[in-house]
Short mmCIF file of C-alpha atoms and ligand atoms in Angstrom, two decimals:
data_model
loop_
_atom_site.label_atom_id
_atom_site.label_comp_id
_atom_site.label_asym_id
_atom_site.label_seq_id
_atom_site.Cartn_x
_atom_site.Cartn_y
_atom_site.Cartn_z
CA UNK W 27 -141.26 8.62 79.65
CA UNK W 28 -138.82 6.96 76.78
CA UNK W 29 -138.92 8.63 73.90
CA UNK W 30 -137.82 7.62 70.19
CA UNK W 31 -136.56 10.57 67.46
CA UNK W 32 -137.02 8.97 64.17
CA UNK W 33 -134.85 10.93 61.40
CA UNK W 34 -136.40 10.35 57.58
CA UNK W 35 -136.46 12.61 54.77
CA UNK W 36 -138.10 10.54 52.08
CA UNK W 37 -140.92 7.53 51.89
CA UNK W 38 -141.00 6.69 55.66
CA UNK W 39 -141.84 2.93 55.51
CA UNK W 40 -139.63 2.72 58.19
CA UNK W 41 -140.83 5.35 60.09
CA UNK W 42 -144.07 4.10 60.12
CA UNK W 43 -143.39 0.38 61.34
CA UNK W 44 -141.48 2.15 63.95
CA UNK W 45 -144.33 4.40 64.85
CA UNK W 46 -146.70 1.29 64.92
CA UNK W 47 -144.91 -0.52 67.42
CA UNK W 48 -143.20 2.41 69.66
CA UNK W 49 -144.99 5.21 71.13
CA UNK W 50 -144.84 7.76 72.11
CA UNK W 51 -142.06 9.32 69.61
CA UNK W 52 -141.68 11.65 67.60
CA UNK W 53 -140.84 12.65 64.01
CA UNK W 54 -137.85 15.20 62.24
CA UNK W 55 -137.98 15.36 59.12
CA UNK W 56 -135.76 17.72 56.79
CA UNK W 57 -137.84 17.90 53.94
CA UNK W 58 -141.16 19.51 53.71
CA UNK W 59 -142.03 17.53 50.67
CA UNK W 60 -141.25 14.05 52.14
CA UNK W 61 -144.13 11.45 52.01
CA UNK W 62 -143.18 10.56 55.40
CA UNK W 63 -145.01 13.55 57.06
CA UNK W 64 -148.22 12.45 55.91
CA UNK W 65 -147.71 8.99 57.44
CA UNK W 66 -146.89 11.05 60.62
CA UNK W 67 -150.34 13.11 60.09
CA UNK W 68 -152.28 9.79 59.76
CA UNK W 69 -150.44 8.13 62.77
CA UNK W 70 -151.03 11.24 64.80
CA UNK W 71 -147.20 11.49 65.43
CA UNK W 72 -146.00 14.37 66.09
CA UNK W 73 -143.34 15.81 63.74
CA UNK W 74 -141.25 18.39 63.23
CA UNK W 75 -139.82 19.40 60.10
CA UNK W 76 -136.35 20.93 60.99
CA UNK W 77 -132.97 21.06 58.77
CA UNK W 78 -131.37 23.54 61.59
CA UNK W 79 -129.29 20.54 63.79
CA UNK W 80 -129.18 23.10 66.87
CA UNK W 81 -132.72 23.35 66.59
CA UNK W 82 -133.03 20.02 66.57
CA UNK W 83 -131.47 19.14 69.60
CA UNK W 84 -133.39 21.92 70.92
CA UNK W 85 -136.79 19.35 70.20
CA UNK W 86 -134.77 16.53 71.56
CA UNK W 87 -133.95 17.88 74.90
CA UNK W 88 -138.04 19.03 75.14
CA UNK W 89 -139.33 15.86 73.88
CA UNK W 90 -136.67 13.96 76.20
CA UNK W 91 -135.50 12.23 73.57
CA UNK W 92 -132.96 9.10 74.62
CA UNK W 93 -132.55 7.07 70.98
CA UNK W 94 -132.17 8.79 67.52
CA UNK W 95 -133.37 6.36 64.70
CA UNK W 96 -132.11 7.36 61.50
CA UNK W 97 -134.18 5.93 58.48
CA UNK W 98 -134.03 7.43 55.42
CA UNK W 99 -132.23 10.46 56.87
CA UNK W 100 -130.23 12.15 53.82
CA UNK W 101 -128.07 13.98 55.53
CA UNK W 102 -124.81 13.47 57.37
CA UNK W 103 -125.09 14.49 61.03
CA UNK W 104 -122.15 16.85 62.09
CA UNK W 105 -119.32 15.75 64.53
CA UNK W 106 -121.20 18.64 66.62
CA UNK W 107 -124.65 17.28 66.58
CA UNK W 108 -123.49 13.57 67.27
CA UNK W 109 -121.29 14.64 70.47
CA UNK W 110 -123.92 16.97 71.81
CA UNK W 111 -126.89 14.50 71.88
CA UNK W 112 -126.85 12.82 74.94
CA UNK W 113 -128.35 9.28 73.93
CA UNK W 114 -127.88 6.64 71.32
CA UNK W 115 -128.37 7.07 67.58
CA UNK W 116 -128.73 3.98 65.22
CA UNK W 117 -129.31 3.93 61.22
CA UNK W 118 -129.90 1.23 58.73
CA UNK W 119 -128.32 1.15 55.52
CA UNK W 120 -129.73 -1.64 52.95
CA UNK W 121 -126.57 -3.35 52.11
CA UNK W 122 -123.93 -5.69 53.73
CA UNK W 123 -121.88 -3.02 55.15
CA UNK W 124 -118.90 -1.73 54.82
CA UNK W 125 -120.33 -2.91 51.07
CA UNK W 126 -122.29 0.18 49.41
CA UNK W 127 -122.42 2.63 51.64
CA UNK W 128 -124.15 6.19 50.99
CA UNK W 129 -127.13 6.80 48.50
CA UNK W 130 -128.36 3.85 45.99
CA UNK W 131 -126.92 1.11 47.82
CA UNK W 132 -129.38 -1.57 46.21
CA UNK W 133 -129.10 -0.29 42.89
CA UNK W 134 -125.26 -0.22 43.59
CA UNK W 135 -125.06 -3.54 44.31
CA UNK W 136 -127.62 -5.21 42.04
CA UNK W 137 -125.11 -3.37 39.23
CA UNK W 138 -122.44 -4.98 40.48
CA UNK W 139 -124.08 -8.11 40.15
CA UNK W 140 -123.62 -9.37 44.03
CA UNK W 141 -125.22 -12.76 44.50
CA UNK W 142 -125.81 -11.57 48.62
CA UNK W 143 -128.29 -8.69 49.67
CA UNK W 144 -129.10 -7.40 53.36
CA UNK W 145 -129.32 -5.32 55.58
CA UNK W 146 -127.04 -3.13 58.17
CA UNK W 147 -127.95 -1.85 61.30
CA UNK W 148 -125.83 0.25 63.34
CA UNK W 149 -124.32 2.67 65.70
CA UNK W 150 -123.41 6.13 64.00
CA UNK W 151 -120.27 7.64 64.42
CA UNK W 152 -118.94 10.64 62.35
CA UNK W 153 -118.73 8.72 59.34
CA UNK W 154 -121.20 7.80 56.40
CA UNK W 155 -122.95 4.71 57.44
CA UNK W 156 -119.43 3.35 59.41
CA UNK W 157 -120.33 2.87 63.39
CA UNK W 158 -120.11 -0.02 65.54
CA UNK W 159 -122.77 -3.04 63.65
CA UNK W 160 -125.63 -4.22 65.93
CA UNK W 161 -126.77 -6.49 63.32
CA UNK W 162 -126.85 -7.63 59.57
CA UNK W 163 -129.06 -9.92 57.74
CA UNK W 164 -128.61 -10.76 54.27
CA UNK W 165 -129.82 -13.32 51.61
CA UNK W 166 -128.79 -14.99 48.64
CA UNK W 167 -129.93 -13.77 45.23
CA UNK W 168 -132.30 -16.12 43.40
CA UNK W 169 -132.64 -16.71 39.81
CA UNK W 170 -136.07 -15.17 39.37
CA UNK W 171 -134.82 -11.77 41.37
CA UNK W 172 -134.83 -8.80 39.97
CA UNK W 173 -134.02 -5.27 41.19
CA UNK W 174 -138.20 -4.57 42.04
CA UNK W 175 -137.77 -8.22 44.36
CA UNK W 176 -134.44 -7.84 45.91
CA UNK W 177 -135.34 -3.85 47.07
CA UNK W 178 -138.74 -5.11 48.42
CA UNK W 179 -137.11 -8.31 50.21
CA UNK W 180 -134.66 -5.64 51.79
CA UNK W 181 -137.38 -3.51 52.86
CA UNK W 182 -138.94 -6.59 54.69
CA UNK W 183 -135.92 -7.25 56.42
CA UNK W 184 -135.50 -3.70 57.31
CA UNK W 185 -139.12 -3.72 58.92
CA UNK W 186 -138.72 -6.71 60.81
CA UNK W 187 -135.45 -6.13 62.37
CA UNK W 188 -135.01 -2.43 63.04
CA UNK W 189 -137.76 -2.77 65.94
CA UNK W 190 -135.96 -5.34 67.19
CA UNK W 191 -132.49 -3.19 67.74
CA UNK W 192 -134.82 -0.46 68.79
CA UNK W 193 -136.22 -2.63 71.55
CA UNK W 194 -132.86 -3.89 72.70
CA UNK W 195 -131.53 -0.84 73.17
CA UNK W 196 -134.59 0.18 75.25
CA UNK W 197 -133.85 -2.87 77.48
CA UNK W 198 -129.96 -1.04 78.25
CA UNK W 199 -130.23 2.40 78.12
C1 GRF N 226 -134.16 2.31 53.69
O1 GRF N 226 -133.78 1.40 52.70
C2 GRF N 226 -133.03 2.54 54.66
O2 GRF N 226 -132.22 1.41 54.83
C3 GRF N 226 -132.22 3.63 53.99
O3 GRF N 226 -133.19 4.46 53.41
C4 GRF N 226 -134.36 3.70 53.11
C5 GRF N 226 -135.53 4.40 53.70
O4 GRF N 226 -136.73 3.82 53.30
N1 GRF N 226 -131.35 4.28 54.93
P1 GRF N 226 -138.09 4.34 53.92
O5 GRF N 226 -138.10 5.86 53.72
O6 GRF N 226 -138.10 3.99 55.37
O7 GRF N 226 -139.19 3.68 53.17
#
């Protein structure tokens, strides 16, 4: 059967609209603390919390694992890890790429006072949030916006459209 790897190591918002629509999949997570496990307890989805990337792909290769989703995943993935796993991997970064890339992109750009917001979704190569770009959405800021609004329009568009990509690339591969 197709399975889904989602990668988070923090809140898991993403994880969990993933988990809602696609199953079966699994979790791996490299941080015991994250909140995200306890969404995985409460979805029943099984997770693994792993930082070791060899024994990672060990889970992969059990689970049959075809498409990584990286959401929240702090961590770049080595050059090793990338070529070794046979399958796509996709992440989504919450700003207009190659705008803001790596940690506190919203905050990033709401300091640099950008009038467009969005959202990235893409192919990982060995770079930080570079790849090949399956999609972007993005909106204008509005008056009344503020940091709180603009992060939780982003995380909207993030739920909507990351199950799309997923989907499409279930359709190909
Ligand atoms: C999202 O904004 C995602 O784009 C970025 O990390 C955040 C994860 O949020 N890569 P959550 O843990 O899914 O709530």
């Amino acid at each position: 059967m197709r399975k889904i790897a989602v990668f988070a190591s923090g809140n898991g918002s993403n994880f969990e609209n993933i988990a809602k629509i696609f199953q079966p999949l699994i979790l791996i997570c490299n941080n015991k603390h994250a909140y995200v496990i306890e969404r995985a307890k409460y979805l029943n989805v099984p997770y693994f919390i792993q930082k070791d990337e060899n024994k990672i792909l060990t889970i992969l290769k059990e689970n049959n694992i075809i498409l990584i989703a990286l959401a929240g995943y702090m961590k770049l993935l080595s050059k090793n890890f990338i070529n070794s796993f046979n399958g796509t991997i996709l992440n989504i970064h919450p700003s207009i790429l190659p705008k803001y890339p790596g940690a506190h992109a919203i905050e990033k750009a709401y300091n640099a006072d950008e009038k467009e917001f969005g959202i990235t979704i893409h192919e990982v190569d060995y770079g930080m949030d570079t790849g090949p770009i399956k999609l972007q959405k993005f909106f204008f800021k509005e008056e009344t916006d503020t940091l709180i609004s603009i992060t939780e329009k982003i995380h909207k568009l993030e739920h909507l459209y990351y199950s799309i990509v997923i989907q499409n690339y279930l359709q190909i591969i």
